[in-house]
Amino acid sequence: MSQIRNFSIIAHIDHGKSTLADRLIQHTILVPERQLREQMLDTMDIERERGITIKSNTITLPYLAADGQEYALNLIDTPGHVDFSYEVSRALASCEGVLLVVDASQGVQAQTVANLYLALEHDLAIIPVINKIDLPQADICGVKEQIQKELGLEADSAILCSAKEGIGITNILEAIVKRIPPPKGDFQAPLSALIFDAQYDTFRGAVVSCRVFDGKVQPGDLIRLMSHGGVYKVEEVGIFQLQRQPRSALTAGMVGYLIAGIKTVSDTRIGDTITSEADPIADPLPGFKEVKPVVFASLYPVSADDYQALADALEKYKLNDAALVYQKDASSALGQGFRCGFLGLLHLEIVQERLAREFGQSLIMTVPGVRYEFTLTDGQVLAVDNPQHYPEPTKIKKTAEPYIRASIIVPERFVGAVLKLCLERRGSEPHFSNPTPGRVEVRVDLPLSEVIIDFYDKLKSQTQGYGSFDYDLGDYRDSDLVKLDILINGDKVDALSMIVHRQRARQWAVRVCERLKEEIPRQQFRIAIQGAVGGKIIARETINAFRKDVTAKCYGGDITRKRKLLEKQKEGKARLKMIGQVSIPQSAFVAVLKTEVG
Amino acid sequence: MGGSGFPSESIKSEGRFPGLYVHVPFCRRKCAYCSFYSITALHLIPNWLRAVSQEARLYEERFGRFDTLYLGGGTPSILTVKQLAVLLEVLRPLLVEHPQPEITLEANPDDVTPGQLAGWRDLGINRLSLGVQSFADHELSFLGRRHQASGSRRALELSRVAFANLSVDLMYGLPGQSQKAWVEHLKQALEFEPEHLSCYQLSVEKGTPLGHLMSAGRFTPLPTDWEGHFFLLTSRFLEKHGYLHYEVSNFARGNCWYARHNKKYWQQTPYLGLGPGAHSFLGNKRWWNFRSVARYCEALKTGRAPVAGSETLTEGQLRLETLFLGFRTREGVKLEMLGGQPEGEKNLWRLEKAGLVRVEEGWVRPTRQGMLVADSLALLF
Ligand SMILES: Nc1nc2c(ncn2[C@@H]2O[C@H](COP(=O)(O)OP(=O)(O)OP(=O)(O)O)[C@@H](O)[C@H]2O)c(=O)[nH]1
Ligand code: SF4
Ligand SMILES: [Mg+2]
């Protein structure tokens, strides 16, 4: 066990974790030519397209150290984006140390600090790494000072590195061996292992990623999952080396995978403890903190028949993304679906995209919202994250909504545009500073609900792509919330309802009605689209009935042509949802999401 | 026989005889709106004539006998009577003897002379479809037609006397045309008491001279809402004058004057199309010929069918065609075609309430308003 080291690479987004992982991998294993590419561990299509890590990834590196000993280094590359910090905290539970990477040109950033705290909470050895020293704008002295002052770490302990140029890699590997303690644990003790990730394999069931703390596990063993007591026979164990590499056993201190014919998806729970059936431990390991979603939206299958398929897909998906929380939801417009909680906007986007790509789900997503607080006249406080649960208006005494502390950095000339945008989004108390000459950081408090829809897109377009945006969750503040309903020919479309600030209700209503008008095809009767707050109509659009569509001639060859045209239209129609008597295309729900107000 | 795998058994759909179409792809000059396949190289007519005769032979047994023959184009009336005689000699054996087959010739007013008319009648042609289009010279020149308004009237006078079954083609919805002007045209046509009228709304197709003019902004087409007004106006006016509006663009003075041949297209009765660009339909197959006189003739010279493409229709496709073709006609669609789903029944009830269809004796018939939106109706079921 003294030859094992378990560590994670943590950092702010884009500071070079995955690139550093590449270098460590190439230094220690012979990577087949065809697998050689940048950010090798980012294997998902979305990760490669977006150039960011979304999931933590594990790999075991054999390393012959300067002391002549062969070590097994278990590396876990983690995501840097704040929405995925849950991935980081789970990775850390399997480690004794971290490489804390800081970009030499950018210095210490929000997630550098946040992730450092996570590592300190787990009592891990911390090796600061200053990366990208090859960049001309690298400011090594400045960053060292930050490490000392802002992070409270020994600046001299930082290793200089360029993951891109392969500088400093051996120093890092040696530091891992010397400065990170080997795992503690007892081979002889009864098995205890922590499930920190999983993936569903259609043929083999759950492939469970785990860290063994005590004992050992090998094929043929009977294991028990402690949360529900289920017993399984181990079929295969092994380690990750770009692919799964079967091994004869996993022993105390090791990080690897285990396959035990666990076919019922819900039986695998992230954070669960694996023990042996014959000789179980008494108490499970502490597991993970519960995640607190901040952004909420409902997901519905495009076709009501696909509800069960969506339920199955979500269950399997959750195995691989424990941060997603969901529960059943129902809408009279869209049928049965799920109310989902996400850790942030990017998380929401990724979930939607992965469900579509990996599970072939066509989904309708409702307008995302946040969790509001309502104080009722009887003193009761309700947390409401679904407009359908909006309390009876006469019983509401006070409303509150969550705020964020936003930090926006832009070149000086865009400060006016940023301020205007923030004011439109009900921002308050802007503060300015100059992190570097010519650039301004605007710190401003904004309601979370105002940034979850197209804020970032707007910021980007109004600052010609120069604006960077970062935020921390803040506190709840008093607000003046109302429920905006959308009616189509008098029928309330519950899936389109939203909770909004009173000042913003009309703007929203007008835009939603306009968007719906563009998306809903003409039908055999006139359609009225209305936006209403508390029964009062505040916006209205009308769609006139069908107009002439028939062509003058239809002989011989025209029939084929015409039919092909209609077939295309019919395809679009198959995705219509009936609301009362009106058919609404899926695109209408999506278009409403893109509504930009202000 | 080309080995093209078409069904070889002859199919008579519910006792209906199939129809025979011959495409005469020649015109003296191209009209500005024309998207039909036709060329002005008239010296190719003899080759074409030979090839059509050969093509007819390829299908001798496949369809059985036809009870309608439609000579369309192009401009069939530019064929000499002698050339027509050669053609009919080949085709006549393919036609039934009883009931008397309907034999239609499309004619350009300029080609109508007493001599030609007599010749056509002698050949057994018993229905004349006259491409009048308009009674206003400025409209005819906008359309790029070769005749003038005076020619239209003269041709009508002569044809009226010569043919007991006369059909007149008119076109509406021209840029700048007023509803009043259009009604004037209708009135002039009615003076000749034609048995049948086809009133087409001008549609400007991409790739035609008019299409180019329009994308260059040289004229603005009629607003879509007006198209509907013209349509309804035409329907009301002609029905008031004793014509049945039996298909989107077609009117007849009683059901015995329906265009028997064209009805086959709308009722999915089998038809064989001879000539370049012609389409055929049999069973669940549709196929079409090369849209090129040269390639068409070349294929037949070597004994091959001049087929450029084909499709086998699935049940669903056949059904969709039944629906959108059916809703174009006064007859409508059989109720049983729409049955099955509760969604469909709900739709039907709504459509009736909205005044777009009437349900009668097991048929769902579009109203005048309904015909106007036939495509949308088809897509609801
Ligand atoms: N010049 C230079 N660029 C580097 C270096 N290391 C990484 N990069 C670049 O920085 C960008 C981000 O690198 P990644 O390795 O994906 O960063 P990451 O920290 O894994 O990012 P997330 O996983 O999204 O948090 C890429 O364009 C890399 O090529 C370095 O040492 N020098
Ligand atoms: S006469 Fe008919 S086929 Fe010939 S060019 Fe004119 S519209 Fe086209
Ligand atoms: Mg990464």
Short mmCIF file of N, CA, C and O in Angstrom, two decimals, chain B residues 284-321:
data_model
loop_
_atom_site.label_atom_id
_atom_site.label_comp_id
_atom_site.label_asym_id
_atom_site.label_seq_id
_atom_site.Cartn_x
_atom_site.Cartn_y
_atom_site.Cartn_z
N ASN B 284 -49.61 0.56 -56.67
CA ASN B 284 -49.00 1.47 -55.71
C ASN B 284 -47.69 2.03 -56.26
O ASN B 284 -46.81 2.43 -55.54
N LYS B 285 -47.58 1.98 -57.60
CA LYS B 285 -46.34 2.46 -58.22
C LYS B 285 -46.60 3.73 -59.01
O LYS B 285 -47.65 3.88 -59.64
N ARG B 286 -45.63 4.61 -58.96
CA ARG B 286 -45.68 5.75 -59.84
C ARG B 286 -44.31 5.86 -60.50
O ARG B 286 -43.30 5.60 -59.86
N TRP B 287 -44.31 6.16 -61.78
CA TRP B 287 -43.02 6.35 -62.44
C TRP B 287 -43.12 7.48 -63.44
O TRP B 287 -44.20 7.89 -63.82
N TRP B 288 -41.98 8.00 -63.80
CA TRP B 288 -41.98 9.16 -64.68
C TRP B 288 -40.85 9.08 -65.70
O TRP B 288 -39.82 8.49 -65.45
N ASN B 289 -41.13 9.70 -66.83
CA ASN B 289 -40.20 9.63 -67.96
C ASN B 289 -39.17 10.75 -67.91
O ASN B 289 -39.36 11.75 -67.22
N PHE B 290 -38.11 10.57 -68.71
CA PHE B 290 -37.10 11.62 -68.84
C PHE B 290 -37.75 12.92 -69.27
O PHE B 290 -38.60 12.93 -70.16
N ARG B 291 -37.31 14.00 -68.68
CA ARG B 291 -37.78 15.32 -69.10
C ARG B 291 -36.84 15.84 -70.17
O ARG B 291 -36.23 16.90 -70.01
N SER B 292 -36.66 15.10 -71.22
CA SER B 292 -35.77 15.52 -72.30
C SER B 292 -36.18 14.72 -73.54
O SER B 292 -36.21 13.49 -73.50
N VAL B 293 -36.51 15.44 -74.60
CA VAL B 293 -36.93 14.74 -75.82
C VAL B 293 -35.80 13.83 -76.30
O VAL B 293 -36.02 12.69 -76.69
N ALA B 294 -34.56 14.35 -76.24
CA ALA B 294 -33.43 13.58 -76.74
C ALA B 294 -33.26 12.26 -75.99
O ALA B 294 -33.19 11.19 -76.58
N ARG B 295 -33.24 12.35 -74.65
CA ARG B 295 -33.03 11.12 -73.87
C ARG B 295 -34.20 10.17 -74.00
O ARG B 295 -34.03 8.94 -74.02
N TYR B 296 -35.37 10.77 -74.10
CA TYR B 296 -36.59 9.97 -74.25
C TYR B 296 -36.52 9.16 -75.54
O TYR B 296 -36.71 7.93 -75.55
N CYS B 297 -36.18 9.84 -76.64
CA CYS B 297 -36.14 9.16 -77.94
C CYS B 297 -35.02 8.12 -77.96
O CYS B 297 -35.19 7.02 -78.49
N GLU B 298 -33.91 8.48 -77.37
CA GLU B 298 -32.76 7.59 -77.38
C GLU B 298 -33.07 6.27 -76.68
O GLU B 298 -32.77 5.19 -77.19
N ALA B 299 -33.73 6.38 -75.50
CA ALA B 299 -34.07 5.16 -74.76
C ALA B 299 -34.96 4.26 -75.62
O ALA B 299 -34.72 3.05 -75.72
N LEU B 300 -35.94 4.87 -76.25
CA LEU B 300 -36.90 4.05 -76.99
C LEU B 300 -36.27 3.44 -78.25
O LEU B 300 -36.65 2.35 -78.67
N LYS B 301 -35.31 4.17 -78.81
CA LYS B 301 -34.62 3.65 -79.99
C LYS B 301 -34.00 2.29 -79.68
O LYS B 301 -33.98 1.39 -80.50
N THR B 302 -33.50 2.13 -78.45
CA THR B 302 -32.88 0.86 -78.08
C THR B 302 -33.86 -0.05 -77.36
O THR B 302 -33.46 -1.02 -76.71
N GLY B 303 -35.14 0.29 -77.44
CA GLY B 303 -36.17 -0.60 -76.90
C GLY B 303 -36.34 -0.55 -75.40
O GLY B 303 -37.02 -1.37 -74.82
N ARG B 304 -35.69 0.45 -74.74
CA ARG B 304 -35.82 0.54 -73.29
C ARG B 304 -36.96 1.49 -72.93
O ARG B 304 -37.26 2.42 -73.67
N ALA B 305 -37.57 1.26 -71.76
CA ALA B 305 -38.57 2.20 -71.28
C ALA B 305 -37.85 3.49 -70.88
O ALA B 305 -36.80 3.44 -70.24
N PRO B 306 -38.38 4.66 -71.26
CA PRO B 306 -37.70 5.93 -71.01
C PRO B 306 -37.94 6.44 -69.59
O PRO B 306 -38.17 7.63 -69.39
N VAL B 307 -37.88 5.52 -68.63
CA VAL B 307 -38.27 5.88 -67.27
C VAL B 307 -37.09 6.51 -66.53
O VAL B 307 -36.00 5.95 -66.46
N ALA B 308 -37.32 7.67 -65.96
CA ALA B 308 -36.26 8.39 -65.24
C ALA B 308 -36.28 8.05 -63.76
O ALA B 308 -35.25 8.10 -63.09
N GLY B 309 -37.44 7.70 -63.24
CA GLY B 309 -37.52 7.42 -61.81
C GLY B 309 -38.84 6.80 -61.47
O GLY B 309 -39.78 6.81 -62.29
N SER B 310 -38.91 6.21 -60.28
CA SER B 310 -40.18 5.60 -59.88
C SER B 310 -40.26 5.59 -58.36
O SER B 310 -39.25 5.78 -57.69
N GLU B 311 -41.45 5.39 -57.86
CA GLU B 311 -41.59 5.23 -56.42
C GLU B 311 -42.69 4.22 -56.13
O GLU B 311 -43.63 4.08 -56.90
N THR B 312 -42.50 3.48 -55.05
CA THR B 312 -43.53 2.57 -54.60
C THR B 312 -44.15 3.20 -53.37
O THR B 312 -43.45 3.50 -52.41
N LEU B 313 -45.44 3.44 -53.44
CA LEU B 313 -46.08 4.16 -52.35
C LEU B 313 -46.43 3.23 -51.21
O LEU B 313 -46.95 2.14 -51.41
N THR B 314 -46.14 3.67 -50.00
CA THR B 314 -46.52 2.90 -48.83
C THR B 314 -48.01 3.16 -48.56
O THR B 314 -48.60 4.09 -49.11
N GLU B 315 -48.58 2.33 -47.70
CA GLU B 315 -49.98 2.53 -47.29
C GLU B 315 -50.19 3.97 -46.83
O GLU B 315 -51.16 4.63 -47.21
N GLY B 316 -49.27 4.43 -46.01
CA GLY B 316 -49.39 5.76 -45.44
C GLY B 316 -49.35 6.83 -46.52
O GLY B 316 -50.10 7.80 -46.47
N GLN B 317 -48.47 6.63 -47.49
CA GLN B 317 -48.37 7.61 -48.56
C GLN B 317 -49.62 7.62 -49.43
O GLN B 317 -50.13 8.67 -49.80
N LEU B 318 -50.11 6.42 -49.71
CA LEU B 318 -51.35 6.33 -50.50
C LEU B 318 -52.48 7.04 -49.77
O LEU B 318 -53.27 7.76 -50.36
N ARG B 319 -52.51 6.83 -48.46
CA ARG B 319 -53.58 7.42 -47.67
C ARG B 319 -53.46 8.94 -47.69
O ARG B 319 -54.44 9.65 -47.89
N LEU B 320 -52.26 9.43 -47.51
CA LEU B 320 -52.07 10.88 -47.53
C LEU B 320 -52.51 11.46 -48.87
O LEU B 320 -53.16 12.50 -48.93
N GLU B 321 -52.18 10.75 -49.95
CA GLU B 321 -52.59 11.24 -51.27
C GLU B 321 -54.11 11.22 -51.41
O GLU B 321 -54.71 12.15 -51.92
#
